[in-house]
Amino acid sequence: MDGNIEEAKSKSILVTGGAGYIGSHTTLQLLLGGYRVAVIDNLDNSCEEAIQRVAQLAGKYGGNLTFHQADLRDKEALEKVFSVEKFDAVIHFAGLKAVGESVAKPLLYYNNNIVGTLNLLEVMIAHDCKKLVFSSSATVYGQPKEVPCTEDFPLCAVNPYGRTKLFIEEICCDAQRADPEWKIMLLRYFNPVGAHPSGIIGEDPRGIPNNLMPFVQQVAVGRRPELTVFGTDYKTKDGTGVRDYIHVMDLSDGHIAALSKLFETNDIGCEVYNLGSGRGTSVLEMVAAFEKASGKKIPLKFVDRRPGDSETVYASTEKAEKELNWKAQYGIEKMCRDQWNWSEKNPWGYRSPETTD
Ligand code: NAD
Ligand code: UD1
């Protein structure tokens, strides 16, 4: 570890979207790994408090973190950030991610996610920084015909959010093909849940959560009366949808592994990796694990399937294990324990009842 820290010390990483859920956890792990980190975030779906807490958790490494409040669509602002510091690599989390909203406001999603990424790539080229880790999603597998999903499965997007991920993957591959100096990792996340074990940072979605676990968490703390379970007639063990939940700390460490690989390998090109646990868990199993971890009963309301939902999705993790030397460590008990610890300590996230929607 010390050797790694020595090596990381000389490296400076730009993290876009670093105030958000996955970005804040990854920023912390980068700092603890000895990297210097600059975060750029427009705070559209996050707040600066998250950055302050990351610095606090990082202890003696907290001084290696800088924050720039800026929008990736503002190229001048981006230029400014690159002109004050030379970055060795960029981890690009910044983007909008609500599927329903993307259907209602597709142009907003294309503008934010795609224009933001194009600006970033152009400014990176201008400053000769050509190492990138990009947050893609299992959503690019659409409704997979079989599981586990391997990286070479056919890709298809079923909503504008998914299409932004698919387009950005292609844009990255094209950029790399045109200029082999680029080294790019496309990481397809499955379902990130949980929080840092301290309960000091975690997920704090704005508005009504779309995803299962943030919703469960808000029911547990009394912010919502019940969980709506979408679909009970899937051909799964208990009729509810099956997904691959991955602890956000494991996911963050997956980024450190990807980054190390980028620095170590000369001819990486543009490579794609699944980051998941490789295990499938149903909605009811997840609720039961959370009830056990929290001691709270989660009232359920069973309704029809949610349009666009798949029956069963989980990852093949073989490629990441073999090539990144990374494997998820935590099971759903630990995910639920840490999720509950965060929500019990921060029932209104980083905000207060008055400032929460
Ligand atoms: P998040 O919303 O918590 O974090 C994203 C951050 O990006 C936010 O802090 C937001 O303010 C910032 N941002 C958005 N647009 C920006 C812009 N134009 N300029 C600057 N900052 C901007 O989301 P997250 O869960 O941490 O997800 C991070 C990334 O991972 C996203 O790209 C998301 O699509 C992807 N992803 C997330 C999941 C998941 O379930 N959480 C699954 C697969 C992929
Ligand atoms: C959703 C998105 C996907 C995105 C992923 C991670 C859709 C159609 N897909 O996928 O694009 O990449 O989140 O951000 O939105 N569930 C309930 N009740 C709820 C919420 C969810 O029963 O209130 C069920 C779902 O039907 C599903 C499981 O819980 O079976 C997980 O849902 P969710 O957390 O939204 O993740 P995904 O469906 O994998």
Short mmCIF file of C-alpha atoms and ligand atoms in Angstrom, two decimals:
data_model
loop_
_atom_site.label_atom_id
_atom_site.label_comp_id
_atom_site.label_asym_id
_atom_site.label_seq_id
_atom_site.Cartn_x
_atom_site.Cartn_y
_atom_site.Cartn_z
CA MET A 1 0.00 0.00 0.00
CA ASP A 2 2.79 2.43 0.92
CA GLY A 3 4.46 1.85 -2.42
CA ASN A 4 1.18 2.58 -4.16
CA ILE A 5 0.72 5.73 -2.12
CA GLU A 6 4.22 6.91 -3.08
CA GLU A 7 3.38 6.37 -6.74
CA ALA A 8 -0.03 8.02 -6.45
CA LYS A 9 1.44 11.07 -4.71
CA SER A 10 2.81 12.42 -7.92
CA LYS A 11 -0.58 12.04 -9.67
CA SER A 12 -3.38 14.51 -9.94
CA ILE A 13 -6.89 13.38 -10.90
CA LEU A 14 -9.83 15.49 -12.07
CA VAL A 15 -13.15 14.05 -10.90
CA THR A 16 -16.23 15.44 -12.67
CA GLY A 17 -19.43 15.02 -10.67
CA GLY A 18 -17.35 14.41 -7.55
CA ALA A 19 -19.95 15.92 -5.20
CA GLY A 20 -22.47 13.25 -6.23
CA TYR A 21 -23.15 9.82 -4.78
CA ILE A 22 -20.53 7.64 -6.47
CA GLY A 23 -18.16 10.55 -7.14
CA SER A 24 -17.89 11.54 -3.46
CA HIS A 25 -17.08 7.99 -2.34
CA THR A 26 -14.52 7.57 -5.12
CA THR A 27 -12.94 10.94 -4.36
CA LEU A 28 -12.45 9.82 -0.77
CA GLN A 29 -10.80 6.55 -1.83
CA LEU A 30 -8.54 8.44 -4.25
CA LEU A 31 -7.43 10.82 -1.50
CA LEU A 32 -6.79 7.96 0.91
CA GLY A 33 -4.82 6.25 -1.87
CA GLY A 34 -2.51 9.28 -1.99
CA TYR A 35 -3.83 10.99 -5.15
CA ARG A 36 -4.38 14.74 -5.41
CA VAL A 37 -7.98 15.34 -6.51
CA ALA A 38 -9.77 18.29 -8.09
CA VAL A 39 -13.56 18.00 -8.25
CA ILE A 40 -15.66 19.85 -10.77
CA ASP A 41 -19.41 19.80 -10.18
CA ASN A 42 -22.28 22.22 -10.88
CA LEU A 43 -24.12 20.94 -7.75
CA ASP A 44 -27.20 20.31 -9.86
CA ASN A 45 -27.88 17.05 -7.99
CA SER A 46 -25.58 17.44 -4.98
CA CYS A 47 -24.25 19.97 -2.49
CA GLU A 48 -20.89 21.30 -1.35
CA GLU A 49 -21.42 19.80 2.11
CA ALA A 50 -20.57 16.40 0.56
CA ILE A 51 -17.17 17.74 -0.51
CA GLN A 52 -16.50 19.13 2.97
CA ARG A 53 -17.37 15.79 4.53
CA VAL A 54 -15.08 13.94 2.12
CA ALA A 55 -12.23 16.26 3.12
CA GLN A 56 -13.02 15.61 6.79
CA LEU A 57 -13.03 11.82 6.29
CA ALA A 58 -9.77 12.00 4.36
CA GLY A 59 -7.98 13.38 7.46
CA LYS A 60 -4.39 14.31 6.67
CA TYR A 61 -5.10 13.83 2.96
CA GLY A 62 -8.02 16.30 3.02
CA GLY A 63 -5.69 19.12 1.99
CA ASN A 64 -5.14 17.37 -1.36
CA LEU A 65 -8.73 18.10 -2.43
CA THR A 66 -9.85 21.16 -4.36
CA PHE A 67 -13.37 21.99 -5.53
CA HIS A 68 -14.53 23.96 -8.56
CA GLN A 69 -18.23 24.72 -8.89
CA ALA A 70 -18.72 24.72 -12.65
CA ASP A 71 -20.82 23.18 -15.40
CA LEU A 72 -19.13 20.98 -17.99
CA ARG A 73 -21.17 22.73 -20.66
CA ASP A 74 -19.30 25.94 -19.80
CA LYS A 75 -16.14 25.35 -21.81
CA GLU A 76 -14.44 28.51 -20.57
CA ALA A 77 -14.86 27.43 -16.97
CA LEU A 78 -13.46 24.03 -17.87
CA GLU A 79 -10.48 25.66 -19.59
CA LYS A 80 -9.82 27.65 -16.44
CA VAL A 81 -9.73 24.51 -14.28
CA PHE A 82 -7.28 22.84 -16.68
CA SER A 83 -5.10 25.94 -16.90
CA VAL A 84 -4.40 26.09 -13.14
CA GLU A 85 -3.50 22.41 -12.71
CA LYS A 86 -2.09 19.63 -14.89
CA PHE A 87 -4.14 16.43 -14.60
CA ASP A 88 -2.79 12.95 -15.16
CA ALA A 89 -6.26 11.48 -15.69
CA VAL A 90 -9.96 12.29 -15.47
CA ILE A 91 -12.75 10.23 -13.90
CA HIS A 92 -15.97 11.43 -15.50
CA PHE A 93 -19.08 10.90 -13.35
CA ALA A 94 -20.94 14.15 -14.14
CA GLY A 95 -24.27 13.57 -15.80
CA LEU A 96 -28.00 13.47 -15.29
CA LYS A 97 -29.29 9.99 -14.49
CA ALA A 98 -33.06 9.89 -13.91
CA VAL A 99 -34.63 7.61 -16.51
CA GLY A 100 -38.18 9.05 -16.25
CA GLU A 101 -36.93 12.61 -16.47
CA SER A 102 -34.87 11.70 -19.53
CA VAL A 103 -38.03 10.51 -21.30
CA ALA A 104 -39.81 13.78 -20.45
CA LYS A 105 -36.82 16.05 -21.19
CA PRO A 106 -34.64 14.23 -23.76
CA LEU A 107 -32.95 17.38 -25.07
CA LEU A 108 -31.86 18.34 -21.58
CA TYR A 109 -30.24 14.91 -21.21
CA TYR A 110 -28.54 15.01 -24.61
CA ASN A 111 -27.34 18.54 -23.93
CA ASN A 112 -26.09 17.93 -20.42
CA ASN A 113 -24.54 14.49 -20.82
CA ILE A 114 -23.28 14.63 -24.39
CA VAL A 115 -22.31 18.28 -24.80
CA GLY A 116 -20.72 18.15 -21.35
CA THR A 117 -18.64 15.12 -22.37
CA LEU A 118 -17.63 16.59 -25.74
CA ASN A 119 -16.39 19.76 -24.02
CA LEU A 120 -14.47 17.68 -21.53
CA LEU A 121 -12.78 15.56 -24.21
CA GLU A 122 -11.87 18.64 -26.26
CA VAL A 123 -10.37 20.47 -23.29
CA MET A 124 -8.51 17.31 -22.26
CA ILE A 125 -6.95 17.10 -25.74
CA ALA A 126 -6.01 20.78 -25.64
CA HIS A 127 -4.16 20.15 -22.37
CA ASP A 128 -2.64 16.85 -23.46
CA CYS A 129 -4.49 14.82 -20.85
CA LYS A 130 -5.66 11.66 -22.59
CA LYS A 131 -6.51 9.20 -19.83
CA LEU A 132 -10.19 8.84 -19.03
CA VAL A 133 -12.43 6.64 -16.87
CA PHE A 134 -16.10 7.01 -17.81
CA SER A 135 -19.24 6.08 -15.82
CA SER A 136 -21.35 3.95 -18.10
CA SER A 137 -24.20 1.76 -16.96
CA ALA A 138 -25.68 -1.72 -17.23
CA THR A 139 -28.57 0.12 -18.88
CA VAL A 140 -26.65 -0.28 -22.19
CA TYR A 141 -27.54 -4.01 -22.14
CA GLY A 142 -31.24 -3.06 -22.46
CA GLN A 143 -33.30 -6.13 -21.62
CA PRO A 144 -30.63 -8.83 -21.89
CA LYS A 145 -31.70 -12.14 -23.41
CA GLU A 146 -29.59 -14.06 -20.94
CA VAL A 147 -27.52 -13.53 -17.81
CA PRO A 148 -24.85 -12.98 -16.64
CA CYS A 149 -24.17 -10.01 -18.94
CA THR A 150 -20.72 -10.12 -20.50
CA GLU A 151 -19.09 -7.05 -21.97
CA ASP A 152 -19.52 -8.33 -25.53
CA PHE A 153 -23.33 -8.59 -25.33
CA PRO A 154 -25.29 -6.66 -27.96
CA LEU A 155 -26.04 -3.15 -26.77
CA CYS A 156 -29.31 -1.30 -26.94
CA ALA A 157 -30.79 1.69 -25.19
CA VAL A 158 -34.43 1.82 -24.20
CA ASN A 159 -34.64 5.45 -23.08
CA PRO A 160 -32.80 8.76 -23.68
CA TYR A 161 -30.67 8.37 -20.53
CA GLY A 162 -29.46 4.99 -21.77
CA ARG A 163 -28.87 6.44 -25.22
CA THR A 164 -26.57 9.13 -23.76
CA LYS A 165 -24.47 6.35 -22.18
CA LEU A 166 -24.39 4.37 -25.41
CA PHE A 167 -23.48 7.45 -27.51
CA ILE A 168 -20.75 8.51 -25.09
CA GLU A 169 -19.25 5.01 -25.15
CA GLU A 170 -19.13 5.23 -28.96
CA ILE A 171 -17.75 8.78 -28.92
CA CYS A 172 -14.94 7.64 -26.61
CA CYS A 173 -14.12 4.66 -28.82
CA ASP A 174 -14.07 6.86 -31.95
CA ALA A 175 -11.82 9.43 -30.27
CA GLN A 176 -9.43 6.68 -29.22
CA ARG A 177 -9.42 5.10 -32.70
CA ALA A 178 -8.54 8.47 -34.22
CA ASP A 179 -5.81 9.15 -31.68
CA PRO A 180 -4.22 6.06 -30.12
CA GLU A 181 -2.64 8.20 -27.39
CA TRP A 182 -6.02 8.09 -25.65
CA LYS A 183 -6.40 5.48 -22.92
CA ILE A 184 -10.03 5.02 -21.93
CA MET A 185 -11.92 2.78 -19.50
CA LEU A 186 -15.67 2.50 -19.90
CA LEU A 187 -17.08 1.15 -16.63
CA ARG A 188 -20.58 -0.29 -16.73
CA TYR A 189 -22.00 -0.09 -13.22
CA PHE A 190 -24.79 -2.37 -12.11
CA ASN A 191 -26.84 -1.20 -9.08
CA PRO A 192 -24.78 0.82 -6.61
CA VAL A 193 -26.16 0.91 -3.05
CA GLY A 194 -24.92 1.47 0.50
CA ALA A 195 -22.75 4.25 1.89
CA HIS A 196 -19.40 4.86 3.53
CA PRO A 197 -19.34 2.81 6.78
CA SER A 198 -18.90 6.00 8.86
CA GLY A 199 -22.39 7.16 7.84
CA ILE A 200 -20.88 10.57 7.07
CA ILE A 201 -21.36 10.43 3.29
CA GLY A 202 -24.06 8.63 1.30
CA GLU A 203 -26.71 9.01 -1.39
CA ASP A 204 -28.97 12.06 -1.20
CA PRO A 205 -31.29 12.12 -4.22
CA ARG A 206 -33.40 15.18 -4.99
CA GLY A 207 -37.17 14.65 -5.23
CA ILE A 208 -38.86 11.25 -5.27
CA PRO A 209 -36.18 8.55 -5.62
CA ASN A 210 -36.37 6.43 -8.79
CA ASN A 211 -34.16 3.66 -7.53
CA LEU A 212 -35.11 0.94 -5.09
CA MET A 213 -32.79 1.46 -2.13
CA PRO A 214 -33.03 5.25 -1.75
CA PHE A 215 -36.80 4.75 -1.73
CA VAL A 216 -36.61 2.00 0.89
CA GLN A 217 -34.36 4.23 2.99
CA GLN A 218 -36.87 7.09 2.87
CA VAL A 219 -39.69 4.75 3.94
CA ALA A 220 -37.58 3.54 6.87
CA VAL A 221 -37.01 7.08 8.18
CA GLY A 222 -40.69 7.99 7.78
CA ARG A 223 -40.36 10.30 4.78
CA ARG A 224 -42.61 8.04 2.62
CA PRO A 225 -45.41 5.75 3.79
CA GLU A 226 -44.67 2.60 1.77
CA LEU A 227 -42.58 1.03 -0.96
CA THR A 228 -44.31 0.34 -4.25
CA VAL A 229 -43.09 -3.00 -5.60
CA PHE A 230 -43.17 -2.96 -9.40
CA GLY A 231 -44.24 -6.38 -10.67
CA THR A 232 -44.83 -9.65 -8.87
CA ASP A 233 -45.19 -11.96 -11.88
CA TYR A 234 -41.62 -12.12 -13.19
CA LYS A 235 -40.21 -15.59 -13.70
CA THR A 236 -37.87 -15.17 -10.74
CA LYS A 237 -37.60 -16.89 -7.35
CA ASP A 238 -40.34 -14.73 -5.76
CA GLY A 239 -41.87 -12.98 -8.78
CA THR A 240 -40.04 -9.65 -8.27
CA GLY A 241 -37.24 -8.20 -10.40
CA VAL A 242 -33.69 -9.40 -9.89
CA ARG A 243 -30.68 -7.05 -10.01
CA ASP A 244 -26.98 -6.99 -9.24
CA TYR A 245 -26.49 -4.71 -6.21
CA ILE A 246 -22.96 -3.53 -5.54
CA HIS A 247 -21.67 -1.71 -2.46
CA VAL A 248 -20.61 1.84 -3.37
CA MET A 249 -17.27 1.28 -1.55
CA ASP A 250 -16.56 -1.72 -3.78
CA LEU A 251 -17.54 0.34 -6.80
CA SER A 252 -15.21 3.17 -5.72
CA ASP A 253 -12.34 0.73 -5.32
CA GLY A 254 -13.13 -0.55 -8.82
CA HIS A 255 -12.29 2.95 -10.08
CA ILE A 256 -8.95 2.94 -8.31
CA ALA A 257 -8.20 -0.42 -9.91
CA ALA A 258 -9.19 0.92 -13.34
CA LEU A 259 -7.03 3.99 -12.85
CA SER A 260 -4.00 1.90 -11.85
CA LYS A 261 -4.50 -0.19 -14.96
CA LEU A 262 -4.61 2.98 -17.09
CA PHE A 263 -1.33 4.16 -15.64
CA GLU A 264 0.36 0.76 -15.89
CA THR A 265 -0.68 -0.34 -19.39
CA ASN A 266 0.65 1.29 -22.53
CA ASP A 267 -1.76 -0.05 -25.13
CA ILE A 268 -5.05 -0.19 -23.25
CA GLY A 269 -7.01 1.52 -26.05
CA CYS A 270 -10.67 1.89 -25.14
CA GLU A 271 -11.70 -0.98 -22.84
CA VAL A 272 -15.01 -1.77 -21.23
CA TYR A 273 -15.55 -3.46 -17.85
CA ASN A 274 -18.62 -4.47 -15.89
CA LEU A 275 -18.55 -3.42 -12.26
CA GLY A 276 -21.04 -5.56 -10.39
CA SER A 277 -21.08 -8.25 -7.75
CA GLY A 278 -22.05 -11.02 -10.15
CA ARG A 279 -24.98 -12.01 -7.93
CA GLY A 280 -28.71 -11.53 -8.53
CA THR A 281 -30.99 -10.38 -5.68
CA SER A 282 -34.77 -9.88 -5.87
CA VAL A 283 -36.67 -6.82 -4.63
CA LEU A 284 -38.17 -8.82 -1.76
CA GLU A 285 -34.79 -10.22 -0.74
CA MET A 286 -33.36 -6.71 -0.68
CA VAL A 287 -36.28 -5.42 1.41
CA ALA A 288 -35.89 -8.32 3.87
CA ALA A 289 -32.15 -7.63 4.22
CA PHE A 290 -32.85 -3.95 4.87
CA GLU A 291 -35.55 -4.75 7.44
CA LYS A 292 -33.09 -7.00 9.23
CA ALA A 293 -30.32 -4.39 9.18
CA SER A 294 -32.54 -1.53 10.34
CA GLY A 295 -35.09 -3.29 12.55
CA LYS A 296 -37.74 -1.29 10.65
CA LYS A 297 -40.76 -2.74 8.90
CA ILE A 298 -41.09 -1.55 5.29
CA PRO A 299 -44.80 -1.50 4.30
CA LEU A 300 -45.23 -2.76 0.72
CA LYS A 301 -47.75 -2.02 -2.00
CA PHE A 302 -47.69 -4.41 -4.95
CA VAL A 303 -48.44 -2.94 -8.39
CA ASP A 304 -47.89 -3.79 -12.06
CA ARG A 305 -44.47 -3.94 -13.67
CA ARG A 306 -42.70 -0.62 -14.31
CA PRO A 307 -42.54 0.01 -18.08
CA GLY A 308 -39.08 -0.65 -19.51
CA ASP A 309 -37.96 -2.84 -16.60
CA SER A 310 -36.04 -6.05 -17.20
CA GLU A 311 -36.74 -9.27 -15.37
CA THR A 312 -33.25 -10.31 -14.33
CA VAL A 313 -29.99 -8.45 -14.81
CA TYR A 314 -26.66 -9.32 -13.30
CA ALA A 315 -23.05 -9.01 -14.34
CA SER A 316 -20.36 -11.33 -15.42
CA THR A 317 -17.44 -10.02 -13.37
CA GLU A 318 -14.79 -12.27 -14.86
CA LYS A 319 -13.14 -9.64 -17.06
CA ALA A 320 -12.74 -7.08 -14.25
CA GLU A 321 -11.47 -9.77 -11.88
CA LYS A 322 -8.90 -10.98 -14.34
CA GLU A 323 -7.74 -7.73 -15.90
CA LEU A 324 -8.30 -5.15 -13.15
CA ASN A 325 -7.51 -7.52 -10.32
CA TRP A 326 -10.65 -6.25 -8.61
CA LYS A 327 -13.63 -8.09 -7.11
CA ALA A 328 -16.56 -6.82 -5.07
CA GLN A 329 -16.15 -7.82 -1.40
CA TYR A 330 -19.43 -6.93 0.28
CA GLY A 331 -22.77 -8.73 0.32
CA ILE A 332 -26.28 -7.29 0.66
CA GLU A 333 -26.22 -7.46 4.50
CA LYS A 334 -23.30 -5.03 4.64
CA MET A 335 -24.85 -2.86 1.89
CA CYS A 336 -28.07 -2.56 3.90
CA ARG A 337 -26.27 -1.99 7.20
CA ASP A 338 -24.25 0.89 5.76
CA GLN A 339 -27.26 2.32 3.92
CA TRP A 340 -29.23 2.30 7.17
CA ASN A 341 -26.34 3.78 9.17
CA TRP A 342 -26.17 6.71 6.72
CA SER A 343 -29.94 7.25 6.64
CA GLU A 344 -30.38 6.95 10.40
CA LYS A 345 -27.66 9.57 10.96
CA ASN A 346 -28.83 11.75 8.05
CA PRO A 347 -32.58 11.20 7.56
CA TRP A 348 -32.72 14.31 5.34
CA GLY A 349 -29.47 13.59 3.57
CA TYR A 350 -27.10 16.55 3.57
CA ARG A 351 -30.04 18.90 3.98
CA SER A 352 -32.85 19.64 6.46
CA PRO A 353 -36.63 19.07 6.22
CA GLU A 354 -37.02 22.74 5.23
CA THR A 355 -34.60 22.52 2.30
CA THR A 356 -35.57 19.05 1.09
CA ASP A 357 -38.12 18.43 -1.67
P1 NAD B 1 -25.22 11.84 -8.89
O1 NAD B 1 -26.34 12.60 -9.51
O2 NAD B 1 -25.24 11.66 -7.42
O3 NAD B 1 -23.82 12.50 -9.31
C1 NAD B 1 -23.64 13.14 -10.55
C2 NAD B 1 -23.00 14.50 -10.26
O4 NAD B 1 -22.76 15.18 -11.50
C3 NAD B 1 -23.90 15.41 -9.43
O5 NAD B 1 -23.19 15.88 -8.31
C4 NAD B 1 -24.29 16.54 -10.38
O6 NAD B 1 -24.47 17.77 -9.69
C5 NAD B 1 -23.11 16.54 -11.34
N1 NAD B 1 -23.41 17.06 -12.69
C6 NAD B 1 -24.42 16.68 -13.52
N2 NAD B 1 -24.35 17.37 -14.67
C7 NAD B 1 -23.26 18.18 -14.59
C8 NAD B 1 -22.66 19.12 -15.46
N3 NAD B 1 -23.16 19.38 -16.68
N4 NAD B 1 -21.55 19.77 -15.04
C9 NAD B 1 -21.02 19.54 -13.81
N5 NAD B 1 -21.55 18.67 -12.95
C10 NAD B 1 -22.66 17.98 -13.32
O7 NAD B 1 -25.14 10.43 -9.63
P2 NAD B 1 -24.31 9.14 -9.26
O8 NAD B 1 -25.26 8.10 -8.81
O9 NAD B 1 -23.15 9.48 -8.42
O10 NAD B 1 -23.82 8.71 -10.71
C11 NAD B 1 -22.57 9.11 -11.23
C12 NAD B 1 -22.46 8.62 -12.67
O11 NAD B 1 -22.64 7.21 -12.70
C13 NAD B 1 -23.52 9.21 -13.60
O12 NAD B 1 -22.93 9.46 -14.85
C14 NAD B 1 -24.54 8.08 -13.71
O13 NAD B 1 -25.25 8.13 -14.92
C15 NAD B 1 -23.65 6.86 -13.63
N6 NAD B 1 -24.37 5.67 -13.14
C16 NAD B 1 -25.03 5.73 -11.95
C17 NAD B 1 -25.74 4.62 -11.50
C18 NAD B 1 -26.51 4.66 -10.19
O14 NAD B 1 -27.39 3.83 -10.00
N7 NAD B 1 -26.25 5.58 -9.30
C19 NAD B 1 -25.75 3.44 -12.26
C20 NAD B 1 -25.04 3.41 -13.47
C21 NAD B 1 -24.34 4.54 -13.89
C1 UD1 B 2 -32.80 1.70 -13.13
C2 UD1 B 2 -32.87 2.31 -14.51
C3 UD1 B 2 -31.55 2.08 -15.22
C4 UD1 B 2 -30.39 2.61 -14.39
C5 UD1 B 2 -30.42 1.96 -13.01
C6 UD1 B 2 -29.33 2.46 -12.08
C7 UD1 B 2 -35.25 2.18 -15.21
C8 UD1 B 2 -36.22 1.54 -16.13
N1 UD1 B 2 -33.97 1.71 -15.27
O1 UD1 B 2 -32.58 0.34 -13.27
O2 UD1 B 2 -31.55 2.73 -16.48
O3 UD1 B 2 -29.15 2.33 -15.02
O4 UD1 B 2 -31.70 2.23 -12.40
O5 UD1 B 2 -29.50 3.83 -11.85
O6 UD1 B 2 -35.57 3.09 -14.46
N2 UD1 B 2 -38.25 -1.20 -7.80
C9 UD1 B 2 -39.42 -1.28 -7.10
N3 UD1 B 2 -39.91 -0.16 -6.50
C10 UD1 B 2 -39.28 1.05 -6.59
C11 UD1 B 2 -38.06 1.13 -7.31
C12 UD1 B 2 -37.59 -0.03 -7.92
O7 UD1 B 2 -40.03 -2.36 -6.99
O8 UD1 B 2 -39.77 2.06 -6.04
C13 UD1 B 2 -37.70 -2.43 -8.39
C14 UD1 B 2 -37.55 -2.36 -9.91
O9 UD1 B 2 -38.71 -2.78 -10.56
C15 UD1 B 2 -36.35 -3.29 -10.12
C16 UD1 B 2 -35.52 -3.15 -8.84
O10 UD1 B 2 -36.41 -2.62 -7.86
O11 UD1 B 2 -36.78 -4.64 -10.21
C17 UD1 B 2 -34.35 -2.19 -9.00
O12 UD1 B 2 -34.82 -0.97 -9.52
P1 UD1 B 2 -33.88 0.31 -9.70
O13 UD1 B 2 -33.18 0.60 -8.45
O14 UD1 B 2 -34.71 1.40 -10.29
O15 UD1 B 2 -32.77 -0.16 -10.75
P2 UD1 B 2 -32.93 -0.78 -12.23
O16 UD1 B 2 -34.30 -1.22 -12.50
O17 UD1 B 2 -31.85 -1.78 -12.40
#
